[in-house]
Amino acid sequence: NAGVTQTPKFQVLKTGQSMTLQCAQDMNHNSMYWYRQDPGMGLRLIYYSASEGTTDKGEVPNGYNVSRLNKREFSLRLESAAPSQTSVYFCASKVVQLTDTQYFGPGTRLTVL
Amino acid sequence: AQSVTQLDSQVPVFEEAPVELRCNYSSSVSVYLFWYVQYPNQGLQLLLKYLSGSTLVESINGFEAEFNKSQTSFHLRKPSVHISDTAEYFCAVTQGRNTDKLIFGTGTRLQVFP
């Protein structure tokens, strides 16, 4: 099992460019999540998908869109990147039970110039 | 609103010394509590969690944390640290008992020196 995988690992964008961060999990998990990690701020939830076909906003959704393509894949799109979106982005997943643990991917380091 | 406070942003310690990483939370309802560890250039890994039952929980690599409801704390301890414990440690709390929404602390960087 690869667990949670993310592509790309690194990306540099210019202000206004768009891009999609990809996330896939092979653990047959129902729920998937996107976080951003900024220095001194911990991780903050951007969007999550409790099950295939549903998505919900987290704490910091502005400037992002998501797609739950199927049970395995959950993508995060930046339509018009801004320097404030420079961050490390983590994808996570878990099974449906409320007490289950979230498992994290290795992250994507994004720089917006 | 719920929040998590990790008072120490950095904790330097010598190898084989004991360490405590502090975590306090605010919540008016019952919660679940987690400690995650992040090694350099890696994602977060679950270290241990408290859901219910015994207030003392342990990890496989010698860390332990104690849930203290009256003090709303979930401090992480290890009696003797190793160089390989150098990492960033995050405390996280659920919103109520729903693990879909985790609230993370700002992290504590543990630096172990030889």
mmCIF file of C-alpha atoms in Angstrom:
data_model
loop_
_atom_site.group_PDB
_atom_site.id
_atom_site.type_symbol
_atom_site.label_atom_id
_atom_site.label_comp_id
_atom_site.label_asym_id
_atom_site.label_seq_id
_atom_site.Cartn_x
_atom_site.Cartn_y
_atom_site.Cartn_z
ATOM 1 C CA ASN A 1 0.000 0.000 0.000
ATOM 2 C CA ALA A 2 1.320 3.424 -0.942
ATOM 3 C CA GLY A 3 -1.099 5.106 1.474
ATOM 4 C CA VAL A 4 -1.821 8.723 0.518
ATOM 5 C CA THR A 5 0.113 10.077 -2.450
ATOM 6 C CA GLN A 6 0.319 13.660 -3.666
ATOM 7 C CA THR A 7 1.573 15.222 -6.880
ATOM 8 C CA PRO A 8 3.518 17.331 -7.533
ATOM 9 C CA LYS A 9 5.955 17.535 -4.611
ATOM 10 C CA PHE A 10 7.046 21.047 -5.504
ATOM 11 C CA GLN A 11 5.536 23.767 -7.662
ATOM 12 C CA VAL A 12 6.310 27.401 -8.432
ATOM 13 C CA LEU A 13 3.582 29.558 -9.943
ATOM 14 C CA LYS A 14 3.270 33.148 -10.989
ATOM 15 C CA THR A 15 0.442 35.250 -9.607
ATOM 16 C CA GLY A 16 -2.724 34.577 -11.582
ATOM 17 C CA GLN A 17 -1.735 31.170 -12.882
ATOM 18 C CA SER A 18 -3.893 28.158 -12.163
ATOM 19 C CA MET A 19 -3.008 24.646 -11.143
ATOM 20 C CA THR A 20 -4.451 21.470 -9.678
ATOM 21 C CA LEU A 21 -2.941 19.505 -6.819
ATOM 22 C CA GLN A 22 -3.634 15.806 -7.026
ATOM 23 C CA CYS A 23 -4.237 13.405 -4.149
ATOM 24 C CA ALA A 24 -4.942 9.676 -4.223
ATOM 25 C CA GLN A 25 -5.310 7.022 -1.542
ATOM 26 C CA ASP A 26 -5.304 3.249 -1.868
ATOM 27 C CA MET A 27 -6.664 2.393 1.585
ATOM 28 C CA ASN A 28 -10.324 2.320 0.536
ATOM 29 C CA HIS A 29 -11.017 5.279 2.796
ATOM 30 C CA ASN A 30 -14.299 7.163 2.482
ATOM 31 C CA SER A 31 -13.280 10.614 3.683
ATOM 32 C CA MET A 32 -10.577 12.859 2.254
ATOM 33 C CA TYR A 33 -9.216 16.252 3.287
ATOM 34 C CA TRP A 34 -7.067 19.136 2.096
ATOM 35 C CA TYR A 35 -5.034 21.210 4.559
ATOM 36 C CA ARG A 36 -2.540 24.003 4.268
ATOM 37 C CA GLN A 37 0.390 24.400 6.643
ATOM 38 C CA ASP A 38 1.902 27.811 7.260
ATOM 39 C CA PRO A 39 4.733 28.698 9.649
ATOM 40 C CA GLY A 40 3.486 29.373 13.153
ATOM 41 C CA MET A 41 -0.107 28.488 12.264
ATOM 42 C CA GLY A 42 -0.285 24.704 12.308
ATOM 43 C CA LEU A 43 -2.554 23.007 9.786
ATOM 44 C CA ARG A 44 -5.826 24.519 8.646
ATOM 45 C CA LEU A 45 -8.581 22.639 6.848
ATOM 46 C CA ILE A 46 -9.404 23.956 3.378
ATOM 47 C CA TYR A 47 -12.017 21.481 2.137
ATOM 48 C CA TYR A 48 -13.064 17.952 2.893
ATOM 49 C CA SER A 49 -15.119 15.203 1.331
ATOM 50 C CA ALA A 50 -16.903 12.915 3.774
ATOM 51 C CA SER A 51 -17.831 10.516 0.994
ATOM 52 C CA GLU A 52 -17.693 10.171 -2.763
ATOM 53 C CA GLY A 53 -19.876 12.835 -4.340
ATOM 54 C CA THR A 54 -19.860 15.272 -1.415
ATOM 55 C CA THR A 55 -17.578 18.159 -0.514
ATOM 56 C CA ASP A 56 -17.680 20.700 2.306
ATOM 57 C CA LYS A 57 -15.814 23.860 3.199
ATOM 58 C CA GLY A 58 -13.313 23.903 5.991
ATOM 59 C CA GLU A 59 -11.766 26.815 7.824
ATOM 60 C CA VAL A 60 -10.013 28.530 4.866
ATOM 61 C CA PRO A 61 -11.814 27.663 1.572
ATOM 62 C CA ASN A 62 -11.537 31.014 -0.222
ATOM 63 C CA GLY A 63 -9.523 30.863 -3.433
ATOM 64 C CA TYR A 64 -9.787 27.090 -3.762
ATOM 65 C CA ASN A 65 -12.042 24.540 -5.412
ATOM 66 C CA VAL A 66 -12.085 20.786 -4.991
ATOM 67 C CA SER A 67 -13.253 17.752 -6.902
ATOM 68 C CA ARG A 68 -13.866 14.283 -5.515
ATOM 69 C CA LEU A 69 -13.216 12.469 -8.757
ATOM 70 C CA ASN A 70 -13.933 9.005 -7.334
ATOM 71 C CA LYS A 71 -13.418 7.212 -4.042
ATOM 72 C CA ARG A 72 -9.623 7.232 -4.463
ATOM 73 C CA GLU A 73 -8.941 10.746 -5.733
ATOM 74 C CA PHE A 74 -9.513 14.237 -4.348
ATOM 75 C CA SER A 75 -8.041 17.226 -6.181
ATOM 76 C CA LEU A 76 -7.508 20.825 -5.085
ATOM 77 C CA ARG A 77 -7.576 23.599 -7.673
ATOM 78 C CA LEU A 78 -6.251 27.117 -7.482
ATOM 79 C CA GLU A 79 -7.974 29.079 -10.250
ATOM 80 C CA SER A 80 -5.925 32.275 -9.917
ATOM 81 C CA ALA A 81 -2.982 31.816 -7.585
ATOM 82 C CA ALA A 82 -2.006 34.566 -5.174
ATOM 83 C CA PRO A 83 1.171 34.985 -3.083
ATOM 84 C CA SER A 84 -0.951 34.404 0.042
ATOM 85 C CA GLN A 85 -1.459 30.840 -1.175
ATOM 86 C CA THR A 86 2.234 30.072 -0.830
ATOM 87 C CA SER A 87 2.158 27.170 1.590
ATOM 88 C CA VAL A 88 2.640 23.455 2.059
ATOM 89 C CA TYR A 89 -0.496 21.528 1.160
ATOM 90 C CA PHE A 90 -1.365 18.200 2.739
ATOM 91 C CA CYS A 91 -3.978 15.702 1.728
ATOM 92 C CA ALA A 92 -5.371 13.235 4.258
ATOM 93 C CA SER A 93 -7.902 10.410 4.342
ATOM 94 C CA LYS A 94 -9.772 8.225 6.822
ATOM 95 C CA VAL A 95 -12.464 5.552 6.949
ATOM 96 C CA VAL A 96 -16.020 6.609 7.659
ATOM 97 C CA GLN A 97 -16.228 5.903 11.381
ATOM 98 C CA LEU A 98 -16.138 9.097 13.440
ATOM 99 C CA THR A 99 -13.368 7.902 15.717
ATOM 100 C CA ASP A 100 -10.943 6.939 13.011
ATOM 101 C CA THR A 101 -7.609 8.565 12.438
ATOM 102 C CA GLN A 102 -6.707 10.777 9.502
ATOM 103 C CA TYR A 103 -3.695 9.577 7.488
ATOM 104 C CA PHE A 104 -1.590 12.205 5.751
ATOM 105 C CA GLY A 105 0.263 12.392 2.465
ATOM 106 C CA PRO A 106 3.825 13.746 2.099
ATOM 107 C CA GLY A 107 2.721 17.238 1.043
ATOM 108 C CA THR A 108 3.094 19.641 -1.882
ATOM 109 C CA ARG A 109 5.250 22.723 -1.403
ATOM 110 C CA LEU A 110 3.742 25.560 -3.451
ATOM 111 C CA THR A 111 5.350 28.940 -4.029
ATOM 112 C CA VAL A 112 3.427 31.737 -5.725
ATOM 113 C CA LEU A 113 5.579 34.598 -6.953
ATOM 114 C CA ALA B 1 -14.852 28.446 19.265
ATOM 115 C CA GLN B 2 -12.559 25.585 20.039
ATOM 116 C CA SER B 3 -8.822 26.177 20.065
ATOM 117 C CA VAL B 4 -5.585 24.385 20.776
ATOM 118 C CA THR B 5 -2.578 26.015 22.402
ATOM 119 C CA GLN B 6 0.925 24.652 22.269
ATOM 120 C CA LEU B 7 2.803 27.068 24.467
ATOM 121 C CA ASP B 8 6.310 26.082 23.424
ATOM 122 C CA SER B 9 7.263 26.670 19.810
ATOM 123 C CA GLN B 10 10.682 25.078 20.341
ATOM 124 C CA VAL B 11 12.021 22.671 22.944
ATOM 125 C CA PRO B 12 15.753 21.945 22.920
ATOM 126 C CA VAL B 13 16.885 18.953 24.972
ATOM 127 C CA PHE B 14 19.895 16.689 25.288
ATOM 128 C CA GLU B 15 19.742 13.041 24.351
ATOM 129 C CA GLU B 16 18.493 10.711 27.125
ATOM 130 C CA ALA B 17 16.879 13.606 29.001
ATOM 131 C CA PRO B 18 13.130 13.636 29.735
ATOM 132 C CA VAL B 19 10.844 15.943 27.794
ATOM 133 C CA GLU B 20 7.317 17.300 28.085
ATOM 134 C CA LEU B 21 5.489 19.035 25.239
ATOM 135 C CA ARG B 22 2.496 20.948 26.453
ATOM 136 C CA CYS B 23 -0.950 21.089 24.873
ATOM 137 C CA ASN B 24 -4.029 22.842 26.212
ATOM 138 C CA TYR B 25 -7.386 23.065 24.519
ATOM 139 C CA SER B 26 -10.617 24.929 24.996
ATOM 140 C CA SER B 27 -13.936 23.237 24.420
ATOM 141 C CA SER B 28 -17.313 23.131 26.094
ATOM 142 C CA VAL B 29 -18.064 19.636 24.784
ATOM 143 C CA SER B 30 -16.349 16.282 24.863
ATOM 144 C CA VAL B 31 -13.561 15.908 22.337
ATOM 145 C CA TYR B 32 -11.037 13.459 20.984
ATOM 146 C CA LEU B 33 -7.340 14.357 21.221
ATOM 147 C CA PHE B 34 -4.399 13.487 19.028
ATOM 148 C CA TRP B 35 -0.657 13.974 18.831
ATOM 149 C CA TYR B 36 0.913 13.890 15.385
ATOM 150 C CA VAL B 37 4.634 13.951 14.561
ATOM 151 C CA GLN B 38 6.162 15.458 11.435
ATOM 152 C CA TYR B 39 9.718 14.521 10.525
ATOM 153 C CA PRO B 40 11.612 16.874 8.194
ATOM 154 C CA ASN B 41 10.132 17.041 4.702
ATOM 155 C CA GLN B 42 7.470 14.468 5.491
ATOM 156 C CA GLY B 43 3.745 14.385 6.162
ATOM 157 C CA LEU B 44 2.165 14.019 9.576
ATOM 158 C CA GLN B 45 2.068 10.649 11.297
ATOM 159 C CA LEU B 46 -0.204 9.742 14.164
ATOM 160 C CA LEU B 47 1.748 9.330 17.390
ATOM 161 C CA LEU B 48 -1.097 8.581 19.792
ATOM 162 C CA LYS B 49 -4.718 9.436 20.468
ATOM 163 C CA TYR B 50 -7.231 9.648 23.273
ATOM 164 C CA LEU B 51 -10.806 8.665 22.500
ATOM 165 C CA SER B 52 -12.139 7.346 25.805
ATOM 166 C CA GLY B 53 -11.242 5.074 28.697
ATOM 167 C CA SER B 54 -7.858 5.276 30.405
ATOM 168 C CA THR B 55 -6.616 8.842 30.482
ATOM 169 C CA LEU B 56 -3.018 7.716 29.914
ATOM 170 C CA VAL B 57 -2.231 6.683 26.352
ATOM 171 C CA GLU B 58 1.053 5.388 25.018
ATOM 172 C CA SER B 59 2.783 5.144 21.662
ATOM 173 C CA ILE B 60 4.978 2.317 20.423
ATOM 174 C CA ASN B 61 8.139 4.441 20.582
ATOM 175 C CA GLY B 62 7.998 5.411 24.255
ATOM 176 C CA PHE B 63 5.889 8.585 24.197
ATOM 177 C CA GLU B 64 2.868 8.931 26.438
ATOM 178 C CA ALA B 65 0.186 11.545 26.945
ATOM 179 C CA GLU B 66 -2.313 12.065 29.711
ATOM 180 C CA PHE B 67 -5.756 13.511 29.206
ATOM 181 C CA ASN B 68 -6.638 15.865 32.053
ATOM 182 C CA LYS B 69 -10.231 17.004 31.721
ATOM 183 C CA SER B 70 -10.176 19.436 34.625
ATOM 184 C CA GLN B 71 -7.120 21.232 33.250
ATOM 185 C CA THR B 72 -8.139 20.710 29.588
ATOM 186 C CA SER B 73 -4.664 19.467 28.817
ATOM 187 C CA PHE B 74 -3.099 16.633 26.858
ATOM 188 C CA HIS B 75 0.637 16.946 27.479
ATOM 189 C CA LEU B 76 3.079 14.651 25.682
ATOM 190 C CA ARG B 77 5.989 13.139 27.609
ATOM 191 C CA LYS B 78 8.929 10.866 27.067
ATOM 192 C CA PRO B 79 11.267 9.832 29.899
ATOM 193 C CA SER B 80 14.379 9.579 27.704
ATOM 194 C CA VAL B 81 14.600 11.096 24.228
ATOM 195 C CA HIS B 82 16.717 9.959 21.312
ATOM 196 C CA ILE B 83 18.278 11.926 18.482
ATOM 197 C CA SER B 84 15.724 10.359 16.141
ATOM 198 C CA ASP B 85 12.896 12.053 18.082
ATOM 199 C CA THR B 86 13.901 15.378 16.553
ATOM 200 C CA ALA B 87 10.770 16.506 14.734
ATOM 201 C CA GLU B 88 7.787 18.828 14.950
ATOM 202 C CA TYR B 89 4.916 17.697 17.127
ATOM 203 C CA PHE B 90 1.321 18.808 16.648
ATOM 204 C CA CYS B 91 -1.523 18.493 19.095
ATOM 205 C CA ALA B 92 -4.997 18.267 17.531
ATOM 206 C CA VAL B 93 -8.537 18.297 18.870
ATOM 207 C CA THR B 94 -11.792 17.334 17.230
ATOM 208 C CA GLN B 95 -14.784 19.623 16.973
ATOM 209 C CA GLY B 96 -17.046 17.742 19.313
ATOM 210 C CA ARG B 97 -16.508 14.086 18.540
ATOM 211 C CA ASN B 98 -16.388 14.438 14.782
ATOM 212 C CA THR B 99 -12.937 13.596 13.442
ATOM 213 C CA ASP B 100 -13.770 15.227 10.101
ATOM 214 C CA LYS B 101 -12.753 18.571 11.542
ATOM 215 C CA LEU B 102 -9.481 18.582 13.406
ATOM 216 C CA ILE B 103 -8.180 21.750 14.999
ATOM 217 C CA PHE B 104 -4.404 21.768 15.141
ATOM 218 C CA GLY B 105 -2.069 23.594 17.445
ATOM 219 C CA THR B 106 0.786 25.634 16.020
ATOM 220 C CA GLY B 107 3.311 22.891 16.670
ATOM 221 C CA THR B 108 6.356 22.365 18.907
ATOM 222 C CA ARG B 109 9.721 21.724 17.381
ATOM 223 C CA LEU B 110 11.646 19.210 19.484
ATOM 224 C CA GLN B 111 15.393 19.413 18.888
ATOM 225 C CA VAL B 112 17.438 16.657 20.515
ATOM 226 C CA PHE B 113 21.173 17.313 20.875
ATOM 227 C CA PRO B 114 23.889 14.683 21.409
#
